[in-house]
Amino acid sequence: MIDPDERVAVIQESLEEAEPRRVRLHSSLYITVQFHGQEDVAEGPAEITFQPSGSLAGRSVSVVISNSSRTQTIAITGVTGAISLQAGVAEPSGPAT
């Protein structure tokens, strides 16, 4: 689960794991989540769940992490669960919130 408003990602690697790991993002980072097929960026917490087969439970998704000068896009393909990374330069106006 990724919560852009709270600047936190919660990672639960298995159902047997007692406590999920919480990762707090640095205050200089912005994060957005966009599910493919939707025009707008997801509002509030977004859950990304991998099935035992490796595929996603749902649509393909892009997670964009940025600061004032750089962006990193993590694209996850829904059917296969394949993950690709793309680095870039942030727009001069700064990242979208």
Tab-separated table of N, CA and C in Angstrom:
chain	number	residue	atom	x	y	z
A	1	MET	N	0.845	-1.157	0.000
A	1	MET	CA	0.000	0.000	0.000
A	1	MET	C	0.899	1.232	0.000
A	2	ILE	N	0.542	2.179	-0.844
A	2	ILE	CA	1.282	3.434	-0.919
A	2	ILE	C	0.310	4.552	-0.592
A	3	ASP	N	0.696	5.384	0.376
A	3	ASP	CA	-0.142	6.516	0.762
A	3	ASP	C	0.635	7.804	0.521
A	4	PRO	N	0.398	8.462	-0.627
A	4	PRO	CA	1.133	9.686	-0.947
A	4	PRO	C	0.909	10.807	0.061
A	5	ASP	N	-0.299	10.900	0.621
A	5	ASP	CA	-0.597	11.977	1.564
A	5	ASP	C	0.186	11.827	2.863
A	6	GLU	N	0.329	10.604	3.324
A	6	GLU	CA	1.061	10.338	4.570
A	6	GLU	C	2.550	10.099	4.330
A	7	ARG	N	2.944	10.035	3.049
A	7	ARG	CA	4.339	9.773	2.663
A	7	ARG	C	4.858	8.473	3.266
A	8	VAL	N	4.077	7.400	3.068
A	8	VAL	CA	4.459	6.116	3.627
A	8	VAL	C	4.099	4.995	2.657
A	9	ALA	N	4.927	3.954	2.637
A	9	ALA	CA	4.635	2.727	1.908
A	9	ALA	C	4.615	1.605	2.931
A	10	VAL	N	3.625	0.749	2.837
A	10	VAL	CA	3.509	-0.392	3.740
A	10	VAL	C	3.744	-1.641	2.904
A	11	ILE	N	4.725	-2.441	3.304
A	11	ILE	CA	5.111	-3.622	2.538
A	11	ILE	C	4.862	-4.861	3.374
A	12	GLN	N	4.006	-5.745	2.851
A	12	GLN	CA	3.751	-7.027	3.502
A	12	GLN	C	4.144	-8.098	2.503
A	13	GLU	N	5.240	-8.796	2.790
A	13	GLU	CA	5.799	-9.743	1.838
A	13	GLU	C	5.045	-11.058	1.776
A	14	SER	N	4.363	-11.426	2.840
A	14	SER	CA	3.582	-12.668	2.840
A	14	SER	C	2.468	-12.560	3.859
A	15	LEU	N	1.474	-13.414	3.725
A	15	LEU	CA	0.372	-13.414	4.679
A	15	LEU	C	0.815	-13.897	6.050
A	16	GLU	N	1.896	-14.677	6.083
A	16	GLU	CA	2.403	-15.193	7.351
A	16	GLU	C	3.186	-14.159	8.148
A	17	GLU	N	3.585	-13.095	7.497
A	17	GLU	CA	4.371	-12.049	8.145
A	17	GLU	C	3.517	-11.362	9.208
A	18	ALA	N	4.012	-11.346	10.429
A	18	ALA	CA	3.246	-10.793	11.551
A	18	ALA	C	2.976	-9.298	11.380
A	19	GLU	N	3.989	-8.530	11.127
A	19	GLU	CA	3.853	-7.077	11.003
A	19	GLU	C	4.395	-6.612	9.659
A	20	PRO	N	3.586	-5.887	8.900
A	20	PRO	CA	4.115	-5.328	7.650
A	20	PRO	C	5.153	-4.243	7.950
A	21	ARG	N	6.072	-4.049	6.998
A	21	ARG	CA	7.092	-3.013	7.157
A	21	ARG	C	6.532	-1.686	6.670
A	22	ARG	N	6.755	-0.634	7.428
A	22	ARG	CA	6.352	0.725	7.049
A	22	ARG	C	7.608	1.489	6.651
A	23	VAL	N	7.579	2.057	5.463
A	23	VAL	CA	8.699	2.834	4.954
A	23	VAL	C	8.223	4.271	4.801
A	24	ARG	N	8.847	5.179	5.531
A	24	ARG	CA	8.474	6.588	5.459
A	24	ARG	C	9.352	7.264	4.414
A	25	LEU	N	8.713	8.041	3.528
A	25	LEU	CA	9.433	8.762	2.483
A	25	LEU	C	9.980	10.074	3.024
A	26	HIS	N	11.141	10.460	2.540
A	26	HIS	CA	11.754	11.723	2.923
A	26	HIS	C	10.829	12.869	2.520
A	27	SER	N	10.837	13.933	3.273
A	27	SER	CA	9.929	15.061	3.029
A	27	SER	C	10.162	15.748	1.687
A	28	SER	N	11.331	15.541	1.072
A	28	SER	CA	11.605	16.171	-0.219
A	28	SER	C	11.064	15.353	-1.397
A	29	LEU	N	10.547	14.157	-1.119
A	29	LEU	CA	10.047	13.290	-2.186
A	29	LEU	C	8.539	13.395	-2.340
A	30	TYR	N	8.107	13.322	-3.569
A	30	TYR	CA	6.687	13.279	-3.910
A	30	TYR	C	6.424	11.940	-4.572
A	31	ILE	N	5.260	11.366	-4.350
A	31	ILE	CA	4.923	10.087	-4.957
A	31	ILE	C	3.504	10.142	-5.505
A	32	THR	N	3.342	9.616	-6.705
A	32	THR	CA	2.016	9.511	-7.300
A	32	THR	C	1.835	8.096	-7.835
A	33	VAL	N	0.596	7.648	-7.855
A	33	VAL	CA	0.264	6.319	-8.357
A	33	VAL	C	-0.818	6.492	-9.414
A	34	GLN	N	-0.611	5.872	-10.582
A	34	GLN	CA	-1.629	5.927	-11.626
A	34	GLN	C	-1.862	4.523	-12.171
A	35	PHE	N	-3.113	4.077	-12.047
A	35	PHE	CA	-3.496	2.786	-12.603
A	35	PHE	C	-3.804	2.988	-14.074
A	36	HIS	N	-3.257	2.143	-14.925
A	36	HIS	CA	-3.441	2.280	-16.367
A	36	HIS	C	-4.918	2.126	-16.699
A	37	GLY	N	-5.382	2.941	-17.623
A	37	GLY	CA	-6.785	2.946	-17.991
A	37	GLY	C	-7.574	4.009	-17.243
A	38	GLN	N	-6.938	4.663	-16.285
A	38	GLN	CA	-7.573	5.760	-15.560
A	38	GLN	C	-6.851	7.051	-15.923
A	39	GLU	N	-7.614	8.113	-16.134
A	39	GLU	CA	-7.011	9.382	-16.536
A	39	GLU	C	-6.321	10.097	-15.387
A	40	ASP	N	-6.871	9.982	-14.191
A	40	ASP	CA	-6.356	10.730	-13.055
A	40	ASP	C	-5.421	9.891	-12.191
A	41	VAL	N	-4.577	10.590	-11.457
A	41	VAL	CA	-3.715	9.959	-10.466
A	41	VAL	C	-4.600	9.471	-9.327
A	42	ALA	N	-4.268	8.318	-8.759
A	42	ALA	CA	-5.057	7.752	-7.658
A	42	ALA	C	-5.062	8.702	-6.470
A	43	GLU	N	-6.217	8.873	-5.869
A	43	GLU	CA	-6.369	9.701	-4.675
A	43	GLU	C	-6.246	8.821	-3.438
A	44	GLY	N	-5.548	9.313	-2.426
A	44	GLY	CA	-5.419	8.570	-1.175
A	44	GLY	C	-4.554	7.333	-1.329
A	45	PRO	N	-4.649	6.412	-0.369
A	45	PRO	CA	-3.818	5.209	-0.405
A	45	PRO	C	-4.140	4.339	-1.629
A	46	ALA	N	-3.107	3.742	-2.220
A	46	ALA	CA	-3.263	2.842	-3.367
A	46	ALA	C	-2.645	1.500	-2.996
A	47	GLU	N	-3.387	0.438	-3.214
A	47	GLU	CA	-2.906	-0.900	-2.878
A	47	GLU	C	-2.449	-1.607	-4.140
A	48	ILE	N	-1.239	-2.131	-4.101
A	48	ILE	CA	-0.675	-2.893	-5.216
A	48	ILE	C	-0.377	-4.282	-4.665
A	49	THR	N	-1.099	-5.282	-5.175
A	49	THR	CA	-0.985	-6.640	-4.640
A	49	THR	C	-0.538	-7.598	-5.736
A	50	PHE	N	0.523	-8.353	-5.463
A	50	PHE	CA	0.997	-9.385	-6.378
A	50	PHE	C	0.359	-10.716	-6.000
A	51	GLN	N	-0.120	-11.447	-7.009
A	51	GLN	CA	-0.684	-12.783	-6.815
A	51	GLN	C	0.454	-13.800	-6.703
A	52	PRO	N	0.184	-15.016	-6.197
A	52	PRO	CA	1.230	-16.044	-6.143
A	52	PRO	C	1.854	-16.342	-7.520
A	53	SER	N	1.098	-16.132	-8.594
A	53	SER	CA	1.615	-16.360	-9.948
A	53	SER	C	2.601	-15.281	-10.385
A	54	GLY	N	2.643	-14.174	-9.647
A	54	GLY	CA	3.512	-13.045	-9.994
A	54	GLY	C	2.762	-11.899	-10.635
A	55	SER	N	1.548	-12.154	-11.123
A	55	SER	CA	0.763	-11.092	-11.739
A	55	SER	C	0.178	-10.181	-10.666
A	56	LEU	N	-0.326	-9.025	-11.107
A	56	LEU	CA	-0.966	-8.096	-10.175
A	56	LEU	C	-2.428	-8.464	-9.997
A	57	ALA	N	-2.951	-8.162	-8.833
A	57	ALA	CA	-4.391	-8.268	-8.600
A	57	ALA	C	-4.983	-6.944	-9.050
A	58	GLY	N	-5.233	-6.797	-10.323
A	58	GLY	CA	-5.748	-5.543	-10.851
A	58	GLY	C	-4.980	-5.102	-12.082
A	59	ARG	N	-5.111	-3.841	-12.407
A	59	ARG	CA	-4.532	-3.266	-13.613
A	59	ARG	C	-3.045	-2.980	-13.466
A	60	SER	N	-2.411	-2.773	-14.624
A	60	SER	CA	-1.033	-2.291	-14.632
A	60	SER	C	-1.000	-0.938	-13.940
A	61	VAL	N	0.151	-0.588	-13.373
A	61	VAL	CA	0.239	0.621	-12.569
A	61	VAL	C	1.607	1.281	-12.757
A	62	SER	N	1.636	2.598	-12.638
A	62	SER	CA	2.888	3.357	-12.627
A	62	SER	C	2.990	4.103	-11.305
A	63	VAL	N	4.144	3.982	-10.664
A	63	VAL	CA	4.431	4.701	-9.427
A	63	VAL	C	5.561	5.676	-9.758
A	64	VAL	N	5.321	6.967	-9.560
A	64	VAL	CA	6.322	7.988	-9.881
A	64	VAL	C	6.804	8.613	-8.579
A	65	ILE	N	8.104	8.526	-8.359
A	65	ILE	CA	8.738	9.132	-7.183
A	65	ILE	C	9.616	10.266	-7.710
A	66	SER	N	9.446	11.461	-7.147
A	66	SER	CA	10.196	12.599	-7.668
A	66	SER	C	10.578	13.566	-6.559
A	67	ASN	N	11.598	14.359	-6.875
A	67	ASN	CA	11.953	15.505	-6.031
A	67	ASN	C	12.047	16.695	-6.968
A	68	SER	N	12.682	17.753	-6.567
A	68	SER	CA	12.699	18.964	-7.385
A	68	SER	C	13.515	18.821	-8.667
A	69	SER	N	14.389	17.811	-8.759
A	69	SER	CA	15.244	17.725	-9.942
A	69	SER	C	15.165	16.406	-10.707
A	70	ARG	N	14.665	15.337	-10.100
A	70	ARG	CA	14.678	14.032	-10.758
A	70	ARG	C	13.370	13.284	-10.543
A	71	THR	N	13.078	12.372	-11.470
A	71	THR	CA	11.937	11.477	-11.313
A	71	THR	C	12.389	10.041	-11.528
A	72	GLN	N	11.710	9.134	-10.904
A	72	GLN	CA	11.935	7.704	-11.092
A	72	GLN	C	10.552	7.083	-11.253
A	73	THR	N	10.305	6.431	-12.380
A	73	THR	CA	9.019	5.803	-12.630
A	73	THR	C	9.172	4.296	-12.538
A	74	ILE	N	8.324	3.687	-11.738
A	74	ILE	CA	8.284	2.230	-11.606
A	74	ILE	C	6.996	1.789	-12.289
A	75	ALA	N	7.130	1.081	-13.406
A	75	ALA	CA	5.962	0.591	-14.141
A	75	ALA	C	5.822	-0.902	-13.884
A	76	ILE	N	4.620	-1.332	-13.495
A	76	ILE	CA	4.365	-2.743	-13.205
A	76	ILE	C	3.259	-3.221	-14.142
A	77	THR	N	3.558	-4.254	-14.927
A	77	THR	CA	2.594	-4.819	-15.862
A	77	THR	C	1.658	-5.759	-15.121
A	78	GLY	N	0.355	-5.532	-15.251
A	78	GLY	CA	-0.636	-6.301	-14.505
A	78	GLY	C	-0.621	-7.788	-14.770
A	79	VAL	N	-0.578	-8.194	-16.035
A	79	VAL	CA	-0.702	-9.609	-16.395
A	79	VAL	C	0.498	-10.426	-15.947
A	80	THR	N	1.702	-9.865	-16.084
A	80	THR	CA	2.917	-10.632	-15.784
A	80	THR	C	3.589	-10.235	-14.473
A	81	GLY	N	3.301	-9.041	-13.984
A	81	GLY	CA	3.992	-8.546	-12.798
A	81	GLY	C	5.381	-8.015	-13.107
A	82	ALA	N	5.714	-7.914	-14.404
A	82	ALA	CA	7.030	-7.407	-14.798
A	82	ALA	C	7.184	-5.959	-14.344
A	83	ILE	N	8.384	-5.638	-13.839
A	83	ILE	CA	8.671	-4.307	-13.313
A	83	ILE	C	9.761	-3.670	-14.159
A	84	SER	N	9.530	-2.418	-14.575
A	84	SER	CA	10.557	-1.678	-15.295
A	84	SER	C	10.748	-0.322	-14.620
A	85	LEU	N	11.964	0.193	-14.721
A	85	LEU	CA	12.318	1.478	-14.119
A	85	LEU	C	12.726	2.457	-15.200
A	86	GLN	N	12.351	3.715	-15.008
A	86	GLN	CA	12.741	4.755	-15.940
A	86	GLN	C	13.102	6.006	-15.154
A	87	ALA	N	14.325	6.481	-15.340
A	87	ALA	CA	14.768	7.706	-14.663
A	87	ALA	C	14.540	8.883	-15.603
A	88	GLY	N	14.332	10.046	-14.999
A	88	GLY	CA	14.132	11.245	-15.796
A	88	GLY	C	14.453	12.497	-15.009
A	89	VAL	N	14.275	13.624	-15.671
A	89	VAL	CA	14.487	14.927	-15.058
A	89	VAL	C	13.127	15.524	-14.771
A	90	ALA	N	12.945	16.053	-13.572
A	90	ALA	CA	11.659	16.652	-13.180
A	90	ALA	C	11.393	17.894	-14.013
A	91	GLU	N	10.124	18.180	-14.221
A	91	GLU	CA	9.740	19.391	-14.937
A	91	GLU	C	10.153	20.614	-14.118
A	92	PRO	N	10.495	21.718	-14.777
A	92	PRO	CA	10.929	22.922	-14.066
A	92	PRO	C	9.934	23.422	-13.020
A	93	SER	N	8.655	23.179	-13.236
A	93	SER	CA	7.652	23.675	-12.289
A	93	SER	C	7.597	22.819	-11.028
A	94	GLY	N	8.296	21.698	-11.016
A	94	GLY	CA	8.291	20.812	-9.845
A	94	GLY	C	7.288	19.702	-10.018
A	95	PRO	N	7.323	18.733	-9.137
A	95	PRO	CA	6.452	17.575	-9.253
A	95	PRO	C	4.999	17.922	-8.914
A	96	ALA	N	4.104	17.160	-9.482
A	96	ALA	CA	2.680	17.327	-9.168
A	96	ALA	C	2.393	16.724	-7.813
A	97	THR	N	1.471	17.315	-7.087
A	97	THR	CA	1.097	16.751	-5.780
A	97	THR	C	-0.307	16.242	-5.796
